[in-house]
Amino acid sequence: MAIVLVITRVTMLPIFLMLLFTFPPSVLSFTFMQLPLPSPAMGPESYAFYRGEGPYTGVADGRTLKYTGPNDGFLDYAYNTPNRSKAVCDGNTNPSLGPTCGRPLGIGFLLRTGELYIADAYLGLVVVGTNGRLARPLVNSAEGQTFRLPDGLDIDQLRRQVYFTDASAVFSLSEIPLAVAANDATGRLLRYDIETNTTTVLLRNLSGPAGVVLAPDCRFVLVTEYIAKRVQKYWLTGPRANTSEVLVTFQGMPDNIKRTPAGDYYWVAVSIPMPNAVTQPTAVRIDGFGRILTSFSLSDQYYNKTISEVQEYGPALYIGSMDTDFVGKYYF
């Protein structure tokens, strides 16, 4: 499978009144590479890596794919329901087939076992064994309320706990525009304990909770609110345990949030509405205090499309989008 290579310059466009830091001039030039998905797959929403391999990503037709290199590109790795038929589902983008085909969104590996945990928009939280293939269902409800839109995911590797979001109690994946119009605030932040097979609701009444990420020391967890255009910090330990606060508010809608490899900063994928119904996809880097360190537009590469994730891995940023047929990769 051929790799499409595009050399471009990313123009640094500040989107907030003040930026405390920016990238030095030496990194303003990016090498941008498109890693094509197998046609006609669409929508690499989130990424995971394991032992130097990947990215792994879920796509709109229900598959989780693994990138194996420039020769073979992405290959099938897993699927989330035994009812899935390749003849019916491969390449499908019809939301009515979601319960049949599945739709993996947030994904992450439990590093000690190599198991892949997946937040499926229709099927709930599932887990894939070390050899891929069919996932095993774990949980699809909490406190008597069925999940409507499982979305983001992160894992506490030491305690073997999965933090994830259910973006709405009312609206499904295909109904996100309706959720935004209604200013929906029925989402939840949850924690699944792998050892005890129990689920705890940590936060309620969230406005489109999307991405979730743990602090390096797991003292707190950050959760983005897509509709409310902000990030909340929920304290897990210390004197403020079990309380939350608004960390930062954006001009646009934040989706996934990912910790840098060094663990000191967080990348947020933000889609900013502009005049004339134009969307500006934007990568934003913040710290644990909510200070905006870096912000730049990805419009040259993604045009009017929204982005779902900015994840730093090795020397590159991996960009997710529900609207593309490729994985965006920047060497910087």
Coordinates of N, CA and C in Angstrom, one line a residue, residues 2-133:
A2 N 0.7 2.1 -0.9 CA 1.5 3.3 -1.0 C 1.2 4.3 0.1
I3 N 2.2 5.0 0.5 CA 2.0 6.1 1.5 C 2.0 7.4 0.7
V4 N 1.0 8.3 1.0 CA 1.0 9.6 0.4 C 1.8 10.5 1.3
L5 N 2.8 11.2 0.7 CA 3.6 12.1 1.4 C 3.4 13.5 1.0
V6 N 3.1 14.4 1.9 CA 2.8 15.7 1.6 C 3.7 16.6 2.4
I7 N 4.5 17.4 1.8 CA 5.4 18.3 2.6 C 4.7 19.7 2.7
T8 N 4.5 20.2 3.9 CA 3.8 21.4 4.0 C 4.4 22.2 5.2
R9 N 3.9 23.5 5.3 CA 4.3 24.3 6.4 C 3.0 24.6 7.2
V10 N 3.0 24.3 8.5 CA 1.9 24.6 9.3 C 2.0 26.0 9.9
T11 N 1.1 26.9 9.5 CA 1.1 28.2 10.0 C 0.6 28.3 11.4
M12 N 1.4 28.9 12.3 CA 1.1 29.1 13.7 C 0.0 30.2 13.8
L13 N -1.2 29.8 14.2 CA -2.3 30.8 14.3 C -2.7 30.7 15.8
P14 N -2.5 31.8 16.5 CA -3.0 31.8 17.9 C -4.5 31.9 17.9
I15 N -5.1 31.1 18.7 CA -6.6 31.1 18.8 C -7.1 31.7 20.1
F16 N -6.2 32.1 21.0 CA -6.6 32.6 22.2 C -5.9 34.0 22.5
L17 N -6.4 34.7 23.4 CA -5.9 36.0 23.6 C -4.4 36.0 24.1
M18 N -4.0 35.0 24.8 CA -2.6 34.9 25.3 C -2.1 33.5 25.2
L19 N -0.9 33.3 24.7 CA -0.2 32.0 24.7 C 1.0 32.2 25.5
L20 N 1.2 31.4 26.5 CA 2.4 31.5 27.3 C 3.6 31.1 26.6
F21 N 3.5 30.1 25.8 CA 4.7 29.6 25.1 C 4.3 29.2 23.7
T22 N 5.2 29.2 22.8 CA 5.0 28.7 21.4 C 6.2 27.8 21.0
F23 N 6.0 27.0 20.0 CA 7.1 26.2 19.5 C 8.2 27.2 19.0
P24 N 9.5 26.9 19.2 CA 10.5 27.7 18.6 C 10.5 27.6 17.1
P25 N 11.1 28.6 16.4 CA 11.0 28.6 14.9 C 11.6 27.3 14.3
S26 N 12.5 26.6 14.9 CA 13.1 25.4 14.3 C 12.1 24.3 14.1
V27 N 10.9 24.4 14.7 CA 9.9 23.3 14.5 C 8.7 23.8 13.8
L28 N 8.7 25.0 13.2 CA 7.5 25.4 12.5 C 7.3 24.7 11.2
S29 N 8.4 24.0 10.7 CA 8.2 23.2 9.5 C 8.0 21.8 9.8
F30 N 6.9 21.3 9.3 CA 6.5 19.9 9.6 C 6.6 19.1 8.3
T31 N 6.9 17.8 8.5 CA 6.7 16.9 7.4 C 5.4 16.2 7.7
F32 N 4.5 16.3 6.8 CA 3.1 15.8 7.0 C 3.0 14.5 6.1
M33 N 2.6 13.4 6.7 CA 2.4 12.2 5.9 C 1.0 11.7 6.1
Q34 N 0.4 11.2 5.1 CA -0.9 10.5 5.2 C -0.7 9.0 5.1
L35 N -1.2 8.3 6.1 CA -1.2 6.9 6.2 C -2.6 6.4 5.7
P36 N -2.7 6.0 4.5 CA -4.1 5.7 4.0 C -4.7 4.5 4.7
L37 N -6.0 4.6 5.0 CA -6.7 3.4 5.5 C -7.1 2.5 4.3
P38 N -7.4 1.2 4.5 CA -7.8 0.4 3.4 C -9.2 0.9 2.9
S39 N -9.2 1.2 1.6 CA -10.5 1.7 1.0 C -11.6 0.6 1.2
P40 N -12.8 1.1 1.5 CA -13.3 2.5 1.7 C -13.4 2.8 3.2
A41 N -12.5 2.4 4.1 CA -12.7 2.7 5.5 C -12.5 4.2 5.8
M42 N -13.2 4.6 6.8 CA -13.2 6.0 7.1 C -13.1 6.2 8.7
G43 N -12.6 7.4 9.1 CA -12.8 7.8 10.4 C -11.9 7.3 11.5
P44 N -10.6 7.4 11.4 CA -9.7 7.0 12.5 C -9.8 7.9 13.6
E45 N -10.6 7.6 14.6 CA -11.0 8.5 15.7 C -10.0 8.7 16.8
S46 N -9.3 7.6 17.2 CA -8.4 7.6 18.3 C -7.3 6.5 18.0
Y47 N -6.1 6.7 18.7 CA -5.0 5.8 18.5 C -4.4 5.2 19.7
A48 N -3.8 4.0 19.5 CA -3.1 3.3 20.6 C -1.8 2.7 20.0
F49 N -0.8 2.5 20.9 CA 0.4 1.9 20.5 C 0.8 0.9 21.5
Y50 N 1.5 -0.2 21.1 CA 1.9 -1.2 22.0 C 3.2 -1.8 21.6
R51 N 4.2 -1.7 22.5 CA 5.5 -2.2 22.3 C 6.1 -1.8 20.9
G52 N 6.0 -0.5 20.7 CA 6.5 0.0 19.5 C 5.8 -0.2 18.2
E53 N 4.6 -0.9 18.3 CA 3.8 -1.2 17.1 C 2.6 -0.3 17.0
G54 N 2.1 -0.1 15.8 CA 0.9 0.7 15.6 C 1.2 1.8 14.7
P55 N 0.3 2.8 14.6 CA -0.9 2.9 15.5 C -2.0 1.9 15.2
Y56 N -2.7 1.6 16.3 CA -4.0 0.9 16.2 C -5.1 1.9 16.2
T57 N -6.1 1.7 15.4 CA -7.2 2.7 15.4 C -8.5 2.1 15.0
G58 N -9.6 2.6 15.5 CA -11.0 2.1 15.2 C -11.5 3.0 14.1
V59 N -12.3 2.4 13.2 CA -12.8 3.1 12.0 C -14.4 2.9 12.0
A60 N -15.0 3.7 11.1 CA -16.5 3.8 11.1 C -17.2 2.5 10.9
D61 N -16.6 1.6 10.2 CA -17.3 0.3 9.9 C -17.2 -0.7 11.0
G62 N -16.6 -0.4 12.1 CA -16.6 -1.3 13.2 C -15.3 -2.0 13.5
R63 N -14.4 -1.9 12.5 CA -13.1 -2.6 12.7 C -12.1 -1.8 13.5
T64 N -11.2 -2.5 14.2 CA -10.0 -1.9 14.7 C -8.9 -2.4 13.8
L65 N -8.1 -1.5 13.3 CA -7.0 -1.7 12.4 C -5.7 -1.5 13.0
K66 N -4.7 -2.2 12.5 CA -3.3 -2.1 13.0 C -2.4 -1.7 11.8
Y67 N -1.6 -0.6 12.0 CA -0.7 -0.3 11.0 C 0.6 -1.1 11.1
T68 N 0.9 -1.8 10.0 CA 2.0 -2.8 10.0 C 3.3 -2.3 9.2
G69 N 3.2 -1.1 8.7 CA 4.3 -0.6 7.9 C 3.9 -0.2 6.5
P70 N 4.9 0.4 5.8 CA 4.5 1.0 4.5 C 4.2 0.0 3.4
N71 N 4.6 -1.3 3.5 CA 4.3 -2.2 2.5 C 2.8 -2.7 2.6
D72 N 2.4 -3.1 3.7 CA 1.0 -3.7 3.9 C 0.0 -2.7 4.5
G73 N 0.5 -1.6 5.0 CA -0.3 -0.6 5.6 C -1.2 -1.1 6.8
F74 N -2.4 -0.7 6.8 CA -3.3 -1.1 7.9 C -4.0 -2.5 7.5
L75 N -4.0 -3.4 8.5 CA -4.6 -4.7 8.4 C -5.7 -4.8 9.5
D76 N -6.7 -5.7 9.3 CA -7.7 -5.9 10.3 C -7.0 -6.5 11.6
Y77 N -7.4 -6.0 12.7 CA -6.9 -6.5 14.0 C -8.0 -7.0 14.9
A78 N -9.2 -6.3 15.0 CA -10.2 -6.8 15.9 C -11.6 -6.3 15.4
Y79 N -12.6 -6.9 15.9 CA -14.0 -6.4 15.8 C -14.7 -6.7 17.1
N80 N -15.8 -6.0 17.3 CA -16.4 -5.9 18.6 C -17.7 -6.7 18.8
T81 N -18.2 -7.3 17.8 CA -19.5 -8.1 17.9 C -19.5 -9.3 17.1
P82 N -20.0 -10.4 17.6 CA -20.0 -11.7 16.7 C -21.0 -11.6 15.6
N83 N -21.8 -10.6 15.6 CA -22.8 -10.4 14.6 C -22.3 -9.7 13.4
R84 N -21.0 -9.2 13.5 CA -20.5 -8.4 12.4 C -20.2 -9.3 11.2
S85 N -20.6 -8.8 10.0 CA -20.4 -9.5 8.7 C -19.5 -8.6 7.9
K86 N -18.4 -9.1 7.4 CA -17.5 -8.3 6.6 C -18.3 -7.8 5.3
A87 N -19.1 -8.7 4.8 CA -19.8 -8.3 3.5 C -20.8 -7.2 3.8
V88 N -21.4 -7.1 4.9 CA -22.3 -6.1 5.3 C -21.6 -4.8 5.8
C89 N -20.6 -5.0 6.6 CA -20.1 -3.9 7.4 C -18.9 -3.2 6.8
D90 N -18.0 -3.9 6.1 CA -16.7 -3.3 5.7 C -17.0 -2.1 4.8
G91 N -16.5 -1.0 5.1 CA -16.8 0.2 4.4 C -18.1 0.9 4.7
N92 N -18.9 0.4 5.6 CA -20.2 0.9 5.9 C -20.0 2.2 6.8
T93 N -20.9 3.2 6.5 CA -20.9 4.4 7.3 C -22.4 4.7 7.7
N94 N -23.3 3.7 7.6 CA -24.7 3.9 7.9 C -24.9 3.7 9.4
P95 N -25.3 4.7 10.1 CA -25.5 4.6 11.6 C -26.5 3.5 12.0
S96 N -27.4 3.2 11.1 CA -28.4 2.2 11.5 C -27.8 0.8 11.7
L97 N -26.6 0.6 11.1 CA -25.9 -0.6 11.2 C -24.9 -0.6 12.4
G98 N -24.9 0.4 13.1 CA -23.9 0.5 14.2 C -24.0 -0.6 15.2
P99 N -25.2 -1.0 15.7 CA -25.3 -2.1 16.7 C -24.9 -3.4 16.1
T100 N -24.9 -3.6 14.8 CA -24.5 -4.8 14.1 C -23.0 -4.8 13.9
C101 N -22.5 -3.7 13.4 CA -21.1 -3.6 13.0 C -20.2 -3.1 14.1
G102 N -20.7 -2.3 15.1 CA -19.9 -1.7 16.1 C -19.3 -0.4 15.6
R103 N -18.8 0.4 16.5 CA -18.0 1.6 16.2 C -17.0 1.9 17.3
P104 N -15.8 1.4 17.2 CA -14.8 1.7 18.2 C -14.4 3.2 18.2
L105 N -14.4 3.8 19.4 CA -13.9 5.2 19.5 C -12.6 5.2 20.3
G106 N -12.7 5.5 21.6 CA -11.5 5.5 22.4 C -10.9 4.1 22.6
I107 N -9.6 4.0 22.5 CA -8.9 2.7 22.7 C -7.6 2.9 23.5
G108 N -7.2 1.8 24.2 CA -6.0 1.9 25.0 C -5.6 0.5 25.4
F109 N -4.3 0.2 25.5 CA -3.8 -1.1 25.9 C -3.5 -1.1 27.4
L110 N -3.8 -2.2 28.0 CA -3.3 -2.6 29.3 C -1.9 -3.2 29.1
L111 N -0.9 -2.5 29.4 CA 0.4 -2.8 28.9 C 1.0 -4.1 29.5
R112 N 0.6 -4.5 30.7 CA 1.2 -5.7 31.3 C 0.6 -6.9 30.6
T113 N -0.5 -6.9 29.9 CA -1.1 -8.0 29.3 C -1.2 -7.9 27.8
G114 N -1.2 -6.7 27.3 CA -1.4 -6.6 25.8 C -2.8 -6.6 25.4
E115 N -3.8 -6.6 26.3 CA -5.2 -6.5 26.0 C -5.6 -5.1 25.6
L116 N -6.4 -5.0 24.6 CA -6.8 -3.7 24.1 C -8.3 -3.4 24.6
Y117 N -8.4 -2.3 25.3 CA -9.7 -1.9 25.8 C -10.3 -0.9 24.8
I118 N -11.6 -1.0 24.5 CA -12.2 -0.2 23.5 C -13.6 0.3 24.0
A119 N -13.8 1.6 23.9 CA -15.1 2.2 24.1 C -15.8 2.2 22.8
D120 N -16.8 1.4 22.6 CA -17.6 1.2 21.4 C -18.9 2.1 21.5
A121 N -19.1 2.9 20.5 CA -20.2 3.9 20.6 C -21.6 3.2 20.8
Y122 N -21.7 1.9 20.3 CA -23.0 1.2 20.4 C -23.0 0.0 21.3
L123 N -21.8 -0.5 21.6 CA -21.7 -1.8 22.4 C -21.2 -1.7 23.8
G124 N -20.7 -0.5 24.2 CA -20.2 -0.3 25.5 C -18.7 -0.5 25.6
L125 N -18.2 -0.9 26.8 CA -16.8 -1.1 27.0 C -16.5 -2.6 26.7
V126 N -15.5 -2.8 25.8 CA -15.2 -4.2 25.4 C -13.7 -4.3 25.5
V127 N -13.2 -5.6 25.5 CA -11.8 -5.8 25.5 C -11.4 -6.9 24.5
V128 N -10.2 -6.7 23.9 CA -9.7 -7.6 22.9 C -8.5 -8.3 23.4
G129 N -8.4 -9.6 23.2 CA -7.2 -10.4 23.7 C -6.0 -10.0 22.9
T130 N -4.9 -10.7 23.3 CA -3.5 -10.3 22.8 C -3.4 -10.6 21.3
N131 N -4.2 -11.5 20.8 CA -4.1 -11.8 19.4 C -5.1 -11.1 18.5
G132 N -5.8 -10.2 19.1 CA -6.9 -9.5 18.3 C -8.1 -10.3 18.1
R133 N -8.8 -10.1 17.0 CA -10.0 -10.8 16.6 C -11.2 -10.3 17.5

